[in-house]
Amino acid sequence: MTTALAEAAPPRGGNRLRFLAVGLGALVLLLASIGAAITLGPADVSLVNVRDILLNHLAGAEIPVRVSKEAIVWQDRLPRALVAAACGAGLGLCGLILQSLLRNPLADPYVLGISSGASSGAVVVAILGVGSAGLGVPGGAFVGSLVSFGAVLLIARLAGGGDDKLILAGIAVTQLFSAITSFVIFAFADSDATRGVMFWLLGSLEGVRWNGAALCGLAALAGTVLCLARAHVLDAFAFGDDVAASLGVHVGRERAVLITAAALLTAVMVSVAGAIGFVGLVLPHAARFLAGPLHLRLVPVTALVGAVFMVWVDAVSRIAFSPSPLPIGVSTALVGVPVFIAIMYRRRRTP
Amino acid sequence: MTLEAREVAWDRGGRLVVDGVSLRPNPGETIGLLGPNGSGKSSLIRLLSGIARPTAGVVTLDDRALSAVPRREAARAIATVTQHADTAVELCVRDIVALGRIPHRGAFGGDHRADAEAVAEALERTGLVAKAGESWHRLSGGERQRAHIARALAQRPRELLLDEPTNHLDIRHQLDLLRLVADLPVTTVVALHDLNLAAMFCDSVLILKGGKAIAAGTPAEVLTPALIAEVYEVDAVVNMDESSGCPQIAFTPRARAAQSR
């Protein structure tokens, strides 16, 4: 993948080799990070155990390993690390799409009201029990995020359309659904339920399994492929819709496809892992710092950097306060905000 | 042939911003669109570029309705430089010029050699070779305009549409930029405010007022004191410059207050 990308990118001096090195390095780093994340933790699992378990499952080996260790690594830590990687990549890409299309460096996957809708959906299922049999909490979150995104689109359209209206509608809907969420919690939840839901509102990878990993992984891969195929379209929006149109881009169609894709991708991630804040905003900026402004490089670098970042953030939040894990959204903000400020500072000095 | 407007009109929310204008440039010539603020110059450029569709009449490219031509194909024939195109993205001049190659890309990438050649030639023509690695945010107003024109040239268009490209430029940069545009081997339609610049650099001019075409022809034919008084509501003296053969327009103060009451 990376070779084809470097080949297709316009020449920028000797940067091609550097880009290739960054891309390959990030891929290796991602695999190493996942390896580290599934080895680290309070349970007594050695690196040899992890190797044996992986060989058993991936290469068909039959090395005897204790069932409890096997369950921890293969049923708990690995799917969890993969969900973390997929969320990092997916939310980063959503941020990238929205920052390009809305031409706003502050756009993130949640400006469209998606996270607050997901939270409301989850809370309605978890606390009120509406549809809890058929949907479950993740299903409720997915439905909620689609409802809120639909409301944002409808309001923006009724207000006459345009990016500014979309952002304003997103803010309004976010506030509305946050209020609904708070209302349901205050009116109907007991303290246990509140604690469970709070975890979910701040993002949590507790108890994710392979079905969640498969769903998030497929969504993140599909998002990456779409963004790579649309890399030039994302570039073309740099100077706004008119310039994009004059470069042969079907502005309305591409905008609809990309924004809907970003909304669906976010909805999937939120439905599995809760509302993980700040990654979608920060990751594209960090990736720009490494890969430059052109999306053919920016897309894979954002996905890889996002994946590595989230795997480590999740591993640390899982281990540092063990046995009670820190909600991952708290960690992402704690790490993300200083990184964001550092990038702002560096960019001011070297424009 | 090529790009042509036939009796186009654009009803923009109940206001007719372009009203039955026809434009038929000869290949290779530079046409100036002139007229006061709000006369429909920018709107006509938008219709010609295909960014907006006329509500009546038709814009054609090689005798096909522009709206029926696939956008990418249109973008390989027509390049547009709009006003106020700014970005928050940290692009360098070469990146911006390379945007012009987007319409030439296939589904699986483009012809890299042709891309590199077109970008190099566009940088050369616009005098931006030394600035190729410079960030957009460090460019002067004149350099930004030239970067956009270089991006348009990298599209290798047959038709170039420019909406007031000399806005906010000092006089030397205005002259340099229009010299560059007039010398290009492509058909150019350029909206201008300055009548003297139009007289110097345009092969022909089209005068707009209230969305309607008032007059068309060579600058010497069209830019008369009577027409300037009618369109711009100012008094002017027009002299023929012997050496260049261009009309030169000097404005004279008029006692407007007495008339407008």
Coordinates of C-alpha atoms in Angstrom, one line a residue:
Chain A
M1 CA 0.0 0.0 0.0
T2 CA 2.6 2.5 1.0
T3 CA 4.8 2.0 -2.1
A4 CA 1.9 2.7 -4.4
L5 CA 1.1 5.8 -2.4
A6 CA 4.6 7.2 -2.5
E7 CA 4.7 6.5 -6.2
A8 CA 1.4 8.2 -6.9
A9 CA 2.2 11.3 -4.8
P10 CA 3.6 14.3 -6.6
P11 CA 7.4 14.6 -6.1
R12 CA 8.3 16.9 -3.2
G13 CA 12.1 16.8 -3.3
G14 CA 13.5 14.0 -1.3
N15 CA 10.4 13.6 0.8
R16 CA 9.2 10.5 -0.9
L17 CA 11.7 8.2 0.9
R18 CA 10.9 9.9 4.1
F19 CA 7.2 9.4 3.6
L20 CA 7.8 5.7 2.8
A21 CA 9.9 5.4 6.0
V22 CA 7.3 7.1 8.1
G23 CA 4.5 4.9 6.6
L24 CA 6.4 1.6 7.0
G25 CA 7.6 2.7 10.4
A26 CA 4.1 3.5 11.6
L27 CA 2.8 0.1 10.3
V28 CA 5.5 -1.8 12.2
L29 CA 4.9 0.4 15.2
L30 CA 1.2 -0.4 15.1
L31 CA 1.8 -4.2 15.1
A32 CA 4.4 -3.8 17.9
S33 CA 2.0 -1.7 19.9
I34 CA -0.8 -4.2 19.6
G35 CA 1.7 -6.9 20.7
A36 CA 2.8 -4.9 23.7
A37 CA -0.8 -4.0 24.6
I38 CA -1.9 -7.6 24.7
T39 CA 1.1 -8.6 26.8
L40 CA 0.9 -5.8 29.4
G41 CA -1.5 -6.0 32.3
P42 CA -2.1 -7.1 35.9
A43 CA -2.6 -10.8 35.0
D44 CA 0.5 -12.9 34.8
V45 CA 0.9 -13.4 31.1
S46 CA 4.4 -13.6 29.6
L47 CA 5.6 -12.6 26.1
V48 CA 6.1 -16.3 25.4
N49 CA 2.5 -17.1 26.3
V50 CA 1.3 -14.3 24.0
R51 CA 3.5 -15.7 21.2
D52 CA 2.2 -19.2 21.7
I53 CA -1.4 -18.1 21.8
L54 CA -1.0 -16.0 18.6
L55 CA 0.7 -19.0 16.9
N56 CA -2.1 -21.3 18.0
H57 CA -4.8 -19.1 16.6
L58 CA -3.1 -17.6 13.5
A59 CA -0.7 -20.3 12.4
G60 CA -2.6 -23.4 13.5
A61 CA 0.1 -24.4 16.0
E62 CA -1.0 -26.5 19.0
I63 CA 1.2 -25.3 21.8
P64 CA -0.3 -26.0 25.3
V65 CA -1.3 -22.7 27.1
R66 CA -3.4 -22.3 30.2
V67 CA -7.0 -21.7 29.3
S68 CA -7.3 -18.6 31.6
K69 CA -4.3 -16.9 29.9
E70 CA -5.7 -17.8 26.5
A71 CA -9.0 -16.2 27.5
I72 CA -7.3 -13.0 28.7
V73 CA -5.2 -12.5 25.6
W74 CA -7.3 -13.9 22.9
Q75 CA -10.8 -13.1 24.1
D76 CA -10.2 -9.9 26.0
R77 CA -7.0 -8.0 25.2
L78 CA -6.6 -8.6 21.5
P79 CA -10.1 -7.6 20.4
R80 CA -9.9 -4.7 22.7
A81 CA -6.5 -3.5 21.2
L82 CA -8.0 -4.0 17.7
V83 CA -11.1 -1.9 18.6
A84 CA -8.8 0.8 20.0
A85 CA -6.7 0.8 16.8
A86 CA -9.9 0.9 14.6
C87 CA -11.4 3.7 16.7
G88 CA -8.2 5.8 16.5
A89 CA -7.9 5.3 12.7
G90 CA -11.7 5.8 12.1
L91 CA -12.2 8.8 14.3
G92 CA -9.0 10.4 12.9
L93 CA -10.2 9.9 9.3
C94 CA -13.6 11.4 10.2
G95 CA -11.8 14.4 11.6
L96 CA -9.8 14.6 8.4
I97 CA -12.8 14.5 6.1
L98 CA -14.7 17.1 8.1
Q99 CA -11.8 19.4 8.5
S100 CA -11.3 19.3 4.7
L101 CA -14.9 19.6 3.6
L102 CA -16.0 22.2 6.2
R103 CA -12.7 24.0 5.7
N104 CA -12.5 24.3 9.5
P105 CA -9.5 23.1 11.4
L106 CA -11.6 22.8 14.5
A107 CA -14.1 20.3 12.9
D108 CA -14.2 16.8 14.5
P109 CA -16.5 13.8 14.2
Y110 CA -18.8 15.2 16.9
V111 CA -19.6 18.6 15.3
L112 CA -22.4 16.8 13.4
G113 CA -24.1 15.9 16.7
I114 CA -23.2 12.3 16.3
S115 CA -21.7 11.6 19.8
S116 CA -24.5 13.2 21.7
G117 CA -27.1 11.4 19.8
A118 CA -25.3 8.1 20.4
S119 CA -25.2 8.9 24.1
S120 CA -28.9 9.6 24.2
G121 CA -29.6 6.4 22.3
A122 CA -27.5 4.3 24.7
V123 CA -29.0 5.9 27.8
V124 CA -32.5 5.4 26.5
V125 CA -31.8 1.7 26.0
A126 CA -29.7 1.2 29.2
I127 CA -31.8 3.1 31.7
L128 CA -35.4 3.2 30.2
G129 CA -35.0 -0.2 28.7
V130 CA -36.6 0.8 25.5
G131 CA -35.7 -1.8 22.8
S132 CA -33.1 -3.4 25.1
A133 CA -34.0 -6.8 23.9
G134 CA -33.7 -6.2 20.2
L135 CA -31.1 -3.5 20.0
G136 CA -28.9 -3.6 23.1
V137 CA -26.9 -0.6 24.2
P138 CA -24.6 -0.5 21.1
G139 CA -27.6 -0.7 18.8
G140 CA -29.3 2.1 20.7
A141 CA -26.2 4.2 20.3
F142 CA -26.1 3.6 16.6
V143 CA -29.7 4.5 16.1
G144 CA -29.3 7.5 18.3
S145 CA -26.4 8.8 16.3
L146 CA -28.2 8.4 13.0
V147 CA -31.3 10.2 14.4
S148 CA -29.2 13.1 15.6
F149 CA -27.2 13.3 12.4
G150 CA -30.5 13.3 10.4
A151 CA -31.8 16.1 12.6
V152 CA -28.6 18.1 11.9
L153 CA -29.0 17.6 8.2
L154 CA -32.7 18.5 8.3
I155 CA -32.1 21.7 10.4
A156 CA -29.2 22.8 8.2
R157 CA -31.3 22.3 5.1
L158 CA -34.3 24.1 6.5
A159 CA -32.0 27.0 7.4
G160 CA -30.9 27.3 3.8
G161 CA -27.9 25.0 3.7
G162 CA -24.2 25.8 3.7
D163 CA -21.3 24.8 6.0
D164 CA -21.9 27.4 8.6
K165 CA -25.5 26.2 9.0
L166 CA -24.4 22.7 9.3
I167 CA -22.0 23.6 12.1
L168 CA -24.7 25.7 13.9
A169 CA -27.2 22.9 13.5
G170 CA -24.6 20.5 14.9
I171 CA -24.1 22.6 18.0
A172 CA -27.8 23.0 18.5
V173 CA -28.5 19.3 18.2
T174 CA -25.6 18.4 20.4
Q175 CA -26.9 20.6 23.1
L176 CA -30.4 19.2 22.7
F177 CA -29.3 15.5 22.9
S178 CA -27.0 16.2 25.8
A179 CA -30.0 17.7 27.7
I180 CA -32.0 14.6 26.8
T181 CA -29.3 12.4 28.1
S182 CA -28.9 14.3 31.4
F183 CA -32.7 14.4 31.8
V184 CA -33.0 10.6 31.4
I185 CA -30.1 10.0 33.9
F186 CA -31.5 12.4 36.5
A187 CA -35.1 11.4 36.2
F188 CA -34.8 7.6 35.9
A189 CA -31.4 6.3 36.8
D190 CA -30.2 4.9 40.1
S191 CA -26.5 5.3 41.1
D192 CA -25.3 2.0 39.7
A193 CA -26.9 2.7 36.4
T194 CA -25.5 6.2 36.4
R195 CA -22.0 4.9 36.9
G196 CA -22.3 2.4 34.1
V197 CA -23.7 5.0 31.7
M198 CA -21.1 7.6 32.7
F199 CA -18.4 5.1 31.6
W200 CA -20.1 4.8 28.3
L201 CA -20.5 8.6 27.8
L202 CA -16.8 9.1 28.3
G203 CA -15.8 6.2 26.1
S204 CA -14.9 2.7 27.3
L205 CA -13.4 -0.4 25.7
E206 CA -14.4 -2.5 28.7
G207 CA -15.7 -5.9 27.6
V208 CA -15.5 -5.5 23.8
R209 CA -15.3 -8.8 22.0
W210 CA -14.4 -10.1 18.6
N211 CA -17.8 -9.1 17.0
G212 CA -17.1 -5.5 18.0
A213 CA -13.5 -5.7 16.7
A214 CA -14.7 -7.1 13.4
L215 CA -17.3 -4.4 13.0
C216 CA -14.9 -1.5 13.9
G217 CA -12.1 -3.0 11.9
L218 CA -14.2 -3.4 8.8
A219 CA -15.5 0.1 9.2
A220 CA -12.1 1.6 9.6
L221 CA -10.7 -0.3 6.6
A222 CA -13.6 0.8 4.5
G223 CA -13.1 4.4 5.6
T224 CA -9.4 4.3 4.8
V225 CA -10.1 2.9 1.3
L226 CA -12.8 5.5 0.6
C227 CA -10.5 8.3 1.8
L228 CA -7.6 7.1 -0.3
A229 CA -9.9 6.9 -3.4
R230 CA -11.1 10.4 -2.6
A231 CA -7.7 11.8 -1.6
H232 CA -7.7 14.3 -4.5
V233 CA -11.2 15.3 -3.9
L234 CA -10.3 16.2 -0.3
D235 CA -7.3 18.2 -1.7
A236 CA -9.5 20.0 -4.1
F237 CA -11.7 21.4 -1.4
A238 CA -8.7 23.4 0.1
F239 CA -9.8 26.6 -1.7
G240 CA -13.5 26.1 -1.2
D241 CA -16.4 24.7 -3.2
D242 CA -16.1 26.9 -6.3
V243 CA -12.5 26.0 -6.9
A244 CA -13.3 22.4 -6.3
A245 CA -16.1 22.6 -8.8
S246 CA -13.8 24.3 -11.3
L247 CA -11.3 21.4 -10.8
G248 CA -14.0 19.0 -12.0
V249 CA -15.3 17.8 -8.7
H250 CA -19.1 17.1 -8.3
V251 CA -19.2 19.2 -5.2
G252 CA -22.7 18.2 -4.0
R253 CA -22.3 14.5 -4.6
E254 CA -18.8 14.2 -3.1
R255 CA -19.8 16.2 -0.1
A256 CA -22.9 14.1 0.5
V257 CA -20.9 10.8 0.1
L258 CA -18.0 11.9 2.3
I259 CA -20.0 13.5 5.1
T260 CA -22.4 10.5 5.2
A261 CA -19.4 8.1 5.3
A262 CA -17.9 10.1 8.2
A263 CA -21.2 10.0 10.1
L264 CA -21.6 6.3 9.6
L265 CA -18.0 5.6 10.6
T266 CA -18.4 7.7 13.7
A267 CA -21.7 6.0 14.6
V268 CA -20.1 2.6 14.4
M269 CA -17.2 3.6 16.6
V270 CA -19.4 5.3 19.1
S271 CA -21.8 2.4 19.3
V272 CA -18.9 0.0 20.2
A273 CA -16.6 2.2 22.3
G274 CA -18.7 5.2 23.4
A275 CA -17.9 8.8 22.8
I276 CA -14.2 9.1 22.7
G277 CA -13.4 12.8 22.6
F278 CA -10.7 14.8 21.1
V279 CA -8.9 12.2 18.9
G280 CA -10.8 13.2 15.8
L281 CA -9.8 16.8 16.3
V282 CA -6.1 16.3 17.2
L283 CA -5.0 13.3 15.1
P284 CA -5.4 15.0 11.7
H285 CA -3.2 17.9 12.9
A286 CA -0.6 15.6 14.3
A287 CA -0.6 13.7 11.0
R288 CA -0.3 16.9 9.0
F289 CA 2.8 17.7 11.0
L290 CA 4.3 14.4 9.8
A291 CA 2.9 14.0 6.3
G292 CA 2.2 17.4 5.0
P293 CA -1.1 18.8 3.7
L294 CA -1.8 16.4 0.8
H295 CA -4.4 13.7 1.5
L296 CA -2.7 10.9 -0.5
R297 CA -0.2 10.8 2.3
L298 CA -2.3 12.3 5.0
V299 CA -4.9 9.6 4.9
P300 CA -2.7 6.6 5.6
V301 CA -0.6 8.5 8.1
T302 CA -3.7 9.7 10.0
A303 CA -5.1 6.2 10.1
L304 CA -1.8 4.6 11.3
V305 CA -0.9 7.3 13.8
G306 CA -4.5 7.3 15.2
A307 CA -4.4 3.5 15.6
V308 CA -1.0 3.5 17.4
F309 CA -2.1 6.4 19.6
M310 CA -5.3 4.8 20.7
V311 CA -3.8 1.3 21.3
W312 CA -1.3 2.9 23.8
V313 CA -3.8 5.2 25.4
D314 CA -6.1 2.3 26.0
A315 CA -3.4 0.1 27.3
V316 CA -2.2 2.8 29.7
S317 CA -5.8 3.6 30.9
R318 CA -6.5 -0.1 31.4
I319 CA -3.3 -0.7 33.4
A320 CA -2.5 2.5 35.3
F321 CA -5.5 2.5 37.6
S322 CA -6.1 -1.2 37.6
P323 CA -8.3 -2.8 38.7
S324 CA -10.7 0.1 38.1
P325 CA -9.9 1.3 34.5
L326 CA -10.0 5.0 33.5
P327 CA -12.6 5.9 30.8
I328 CA -10.6 6.1 27.6
G329 CA -12.1 9.5 26.7
V330 CA -10.6 11.0 29.8
S331 CA -7.1 9.7 28.8
T332 CA -7.4 10.9 25.2
A333 CA -8.2 14.4 26.4
L334 CA -5.5 14.3 29.0
V335 CA -2.9 13.4 26.4
G336 CA -4.5 15.0 23.4
V337 CA -4.8 18.6 24.7
P338 CA -1.1 19.0 25.5
V339 CA -0.2 17.4 22.1
F340 CA -2.6 19.8 20.4
I341 CA -1.1 22.8 22.1
A342 CA 2.4 21.6 21.3
I343 CA 1.5 21.3 17.6
M344 CA -0.1 24.8 17.6
Y345 CA 3.0 26.2 19.1
R346 CA 5.3 24.5 16.6
R347 CA 3.3 25.6 13.7
R348 CA 3.4 29.2 14.9
R349 CA 7.2 29.0 15.0
T350 CA 7.6 27.3 11.6
P351 CA 4.8 28.4 9.4
Chain B
M1 CA -16.9 26.7 -31.4
T2 CA -15.4 26.3 -28.0
L3 CA -17.1 28.1 -25.1
E4 CA -20.1 30.2 -25.9
A5 CA -23.0 31.8 -24.0
R6 CA -26.3 32.0 -25.9
E7 CA -28.9 34.4 -24.4
V8 CA -28.1 33.2 -20.9
A9 CA -30.1 34.5 -17.9
W10 CA -29.7 33.7 -14.2
D11 CA -32.6 34.2 -11.9
R12 CA -31.0 34.2 -8.4
G13 CA -33.8 34.1 -5.9
G14 CA -36.1 36.4 -7.9
R15 CA -33.4 38.8 -9.0
L16 CA -32.2 38.6 -12.6
V17 CA -28.4 38.9 -12.1
V18 CA -27.7 38.0 -15.7
D19 CA -30.3 38.9 -18.3
G20 CA -30.1 37.5 -21.8
V21 CA -26.3 37.8 -22.4
S22 CA -24.6 36.2 -25.4
L23 CA -20.8 35.9 -25.6
R24 CA -18.9 34.3 -28.4
P25 CA -15.1 34.6 -28.0
N26 CA -12.8 34.0 -30.9
P27 CA -10.2 31.4 -30.1
G28 CA -7.1 32.9 -28.4
E29 CA -8.5 36.3 -27.8
T30 CA -8.8 38.2 -24.5
I31 CA -12.3 39.5 -23.7
G32 CA -12.9 42.0 -21.0
L33 CA -16.1 42.0 -19.0
L34 CA -16.8 45.6 -17.9
G35 CA -19.5 47.2 -15.8
P36 CA -20.2 48.7 -12.5
N37 CA -20.5 46.8 -9.2
G38 CA -23.5 44.4 -9.4
S39 CA -23.7 44.5 -13.2
G40 CA -23.4 40.7 -13.4
K41 CA -19.7 40.2 -14.3
S42 CA -19.0 37.7 -11.6
S43 CA -22.3 35.9 -12.2
L44 CA -21.6 35.6 -15.9
I45 CA -18.2 34.1 -15.1
R46 CA -19.9 31.6 -12.8
L47 CA -22.3 30.6 -15.6
L48 CA -19.5 30.3 -18.2
S49 CA -17.4 28.1 -15.8
G50 CA -20.3 25.8 -15.2
I51 CA -20.2 26.4 -11.4
A52 CA -23.7 27.7 -11.7
R53 CA -26.4 26.8 -14.4
P54 CA -28.3 29.5 -16.3
T55 CA -32.1 29.6 -15.6
A56 CA -32.6 30.4 -19.3
G57 CA -30.5 30.2 -22.4
V58 CA -27.5 27.9 -22.6
V59 CA -23.7 27.8 -22.2
T60 CA -22.1 25.5 -24.7
L61 CA -18.7 23.9 -24.9
D62 CA -17.9 22.8 -28.5
D63 CA -21.7 23.1 -29.3
R64 CA -22.7 20.8 -26.4
A65 CA -24.6 22.2 -23.4
L66 CA -22.0 22.7 -20.7
S67 CA -24.5 21.1 -18.2
A68 CA -24.3 17.9 -20.2
V69 CA -20.5 17.8 -20.3
P70 CA -19.0 15.7 -17.5
R71 CA -17.5 18.0 -14.8
R72 CA -14.0 16.5 -15.2
E73 CA -14.1 16.8 -18.9
A74 CA -15.2 20.5 -18.6
A75 CA -12.4 21.1 -16.1
R76 CA -9.9 20.0 -18.7
A77 CA -11.2 22.6 -21.1
I78 CA -12.1 25.5 -18.8
A79 CA -10.1 26.9 -15.9
T80 CA -11.5 29.5 -13.6
V81 CA -9.9 31.8 -11.1
T82 CA -12.5 33.2 -8.7
Q83 CA -12.2 36.0 -6.3
H84 CA -11.4 35.6 -2.6
A85 CA -10.1 32.0 -2.9
D86 CA -8.2 31.5 0.4
T87 CA -7.3 28.5 2.4
A88 CA -6.4 27.6 6.0
V89 CA -4.4 24.6 4.7
E90 CA -0.6 24.8 4.8
L91 CA -0.1 24.3 1.1
C92 CA 3.0 25.4 -0.8
V93 CA 2.9 27.0 -4.3
R94 CA 3.8 23.7 -6.0
D95 CA 1.0 21.9 -4.2
I96 CA -1.5 24.5 -5.3
V97 CA -0.4 24.5 -8.9
A98 CA -0.6 20.6 -8.8
L99 CA -4.3 20.9 -7.8
G100 CA -4.8 21.9 -11.5
R101 CA -3.8 18.4 -12.5
I102 CA -6.8 16.8 -10.6
P103 CA -9.1 16.8 -13.6
H104 CA -6.5 15.0 -15.6
R105 CA -6.3 12.1 -13.2
G106 CA -7.9 8.8 -14.0
A107 CA -9.3 6.4 -11.5
F108 CA -5.8 4.9 -10.9
G109 CA -3.6 8.0 -10.9
G110 CA -2.5 10.1 -13.7
D111 CA 0.4 10.6 -16.2
H112 CA 3.1 11.7 -13.8
R113 CA 5.4 13.0 -16.5
A114 CA 2.6 15.2 -18.1
D115 CA 1.7 16.4 -14.6
A116 CA 5.2 17.4 -13.8
E117 CA 5.6 19.1 -17.1
A118 CA 2.4 21.1 -16.8
V119 CA 3.2 22.2 -13.3
A120 CA 6.8 23.2 -14.3
E121 CA 5.5 25.1 -17.3
A122 CA 2.8 26.9 -15.3
L123 CA 5.3 27.9 -12.6
E124 CA 7.6 29.2 -15.3
R125 CA 5.0 31.2 -17.1
T126 CA 3.8 32.9 -13.9
G127 CA 7.3 33.6 -12.7
L128 CA 6.8 31.5 -9.6
V129 CA 9.7 29.0 -10.0
A130 CA 11.7 30.5 -7.2
K131 CA 8.6 30.5 -5.0
A132 CA 7.6 26.9 -5.7
G133 CA 8.3 25.7 -2.1
E134 CA 6.9 28.8 -0.4
S135 CA 3.8 28.4 1.8
W136 CA 0.6 30.0 0.6
H137 CA 0.4 32.0 3.9
R138 CA 3.7 33.7 3.2
L139 CA 2.7 34.9 -0.3
S140 CA 1.9 38.5 -1.2
G141 CA -1.5 39.3 -2.8
G142 CA 0.1 39.4 -6.2
E143 CA 1.9 36.1 -5.7
R144 CA -1.4 34.5 -4.5
Q145 CA -3.2 35.6 -7.7
R146 CA -0.3 34.3 -9.8
A147 CA -0.4 31.0 -7.9
H148 CA -4.1 30.7 -8.7
I149 CA -3.4 31.5 -12.4
A150 CA -0.6 29.0 -12.4
R151 CA -3.0 26.4 -11.0
A152 CA -5.5 27.3 -13.7
L153 CA -2.7 27.0 -16.4
A154 CA -1.7 23.6 -15.0
Q155 CA -5.2 22.4 -16.0
R156 CA -4.0 23.0 -19.6
P157 CA -7.3 24.7 -20.5
R158 CA -8.5 26.1 -23.8
E159 CA -10.6 28.7 -22.0
L160 CA -9.5 30.7 -19.0
L161 CA -12.0 32.7 -16.9
L162 CA -10.7 35.3 -14.5
D163 CA -12.9 37.2 -12.0
E164 CA -11.2 40.6 -11.2
P165 CA -7.7 39.2 -11.0
T166 CA -6.2 42.6 -10.4
N167 CA -8.1 43.4 -7.3
H168 CA -5.9 44.6 -4.4
L169 CA -2.8 44.6 -6.5
D170 CA -0.5 47.6 -6.9
I171 CA -0.2 49.1 -10.4
R172 CA 2.9 47.3 -11.4
H173 CA 1.5 43.9 -10.5
Q174 CA -1.8 44.8 -12.3
L175 CA 0.2 45.5 -15.5
D176 CA 2.4 42.4 -15.1
L177 CA -0.5 40.1 -14.4
L178 CA -2.6 41.3 -17.4
R179 CA 0.4 41.2 -19.7
L180 CA 0.9 37.6 -18.6
V181 CA -2.8 36.8 -19.2
A182 CA -3.0 38.6 -22.6
D183 CA 0.1 36.8 -23.9
L184 CA -1.3 33.3 -23.0
P185 CA -2.3 31.2 -26.0
V186 CA -5.7 30.5 -24.5
T187 CA -9.1 32.2 -24.9
T188 CA -9.5 34.4 -21.9
V189 CA -12.6 36.1 -20.4
V190 CA -11.6 38.5 -17.7
A191 CA -13.8 40.6 -15.5
L192 CA -12.2 44.0 -14.9
H193 CA -13.0 47.2 -13.1
D194 CA -10.3 49.4 -14.6
L195 CA -11.3 50.7 -18.1
N196 CA -7.7 51.7 -19.0
L197 CA -6.4 48.2 -18.2
A198 CA -9.1 46.7 -20.3
A199 CA -8.3 49.1 -23.1
M200 CA -4.6 48.2 -23.0
F201 CA -4.9 44.4 -22.7
C202 CA -8.3 43.2 -24.2
D203 CA -8.9 42.4 -27.8
S204 CA -12.6 43.1 -27.2
V205 CA -14.8 44.1 -24.4
L206 CA -18.4 43.4 -23.3
I207 CA -20.1 46.0 -21.3
L208 CA -22.7 44.9 -18.7
K209 CA -25.2 46.9 -16.8
G210 CA -28.0 45.5 -14.6
G211 CA -27.2 42.0 -15.9
K212 CA -27.8 43.1 -19.6
A213 CA -25.1 43.4 -22.3
I214 CA -25.1 47.1 -23.3
A215 CA -22.3 47.1 -25.9
A216 CA -19.6 44.8 -27.3
G217 CA -16.6 45.4 -29.6
T218 CA -13.0 46.5 -29.6
P219 CA -12.1 48.9 -26.7
A220 CA -11.6 51.7 -29.2
E221 CA -15.1 51.2 -30.6
V222 CA -16.9 50.7 -27.3
L223 CA -15.2 52.9 -24.7
T224 CA -16.7 56.3 -25.7
P225 CA -17.6 59.1 -23.4
A226 CA -21.2 58.6 -24.2
L227 CA -21.2 54.9 -23.2
I228 CA -19.1 55.6 -20.1
A229 CA -21.6 58.2 -19.0
E230 CA -24.5 55.9 -19.6
V231 CA -23.0 52.8 -17.9
Y232 CA -20.9 54.2 -15.0
E233 CA -22.7 57.6 -14.7
V234 CA -19.4 59.5 -14.8
D235 CA -18.0 62.0 -17.2
A236 CA -14.9 61.0 -19.1
V237 CA -12.5 62.2 -21.8
V238 CA -11.2 59.5 -24.1
N239 CA -8.0 60.1 -26.0
M240 CA -6.3 57.9 -28.5
D241 CA -2.8 57.0 -27.5
E242 CA -0.9 57.4 -30.8
S243 CA 1.9 54.9 -29.9
S244 CA -0.2 52.0 -28.7
G245 CA -3.5 52.7 -30.5
C246 CA -5.4 52.2 -27.2
P247 CA -8.0 54.6 -25.9
Q248 CA -7.0 56.3 -22.7
I249 CA -9.8 57.3 -20.4
A250 CA -9.5 60.3 -18.0
F251 CA -12.4 60.9 -15.6
T252 CA -13.6 64.4 -15.0
P253 CA -15.5 65.6 -11.9
R254 CA -19.2 66.2 -12.5
A255 CA -21.6 68.2 -10.4
R256 CA -23.5 65.1 -9.3
A257 CA -25.3 66.7 -6.4
A258 CA -27.3 69.0 -8.6
Q259 CA -28.4 66.1 -10.9
S260 CA -29.3 63.6 -8.3
R261 CA -31.8 65.8 -6.6

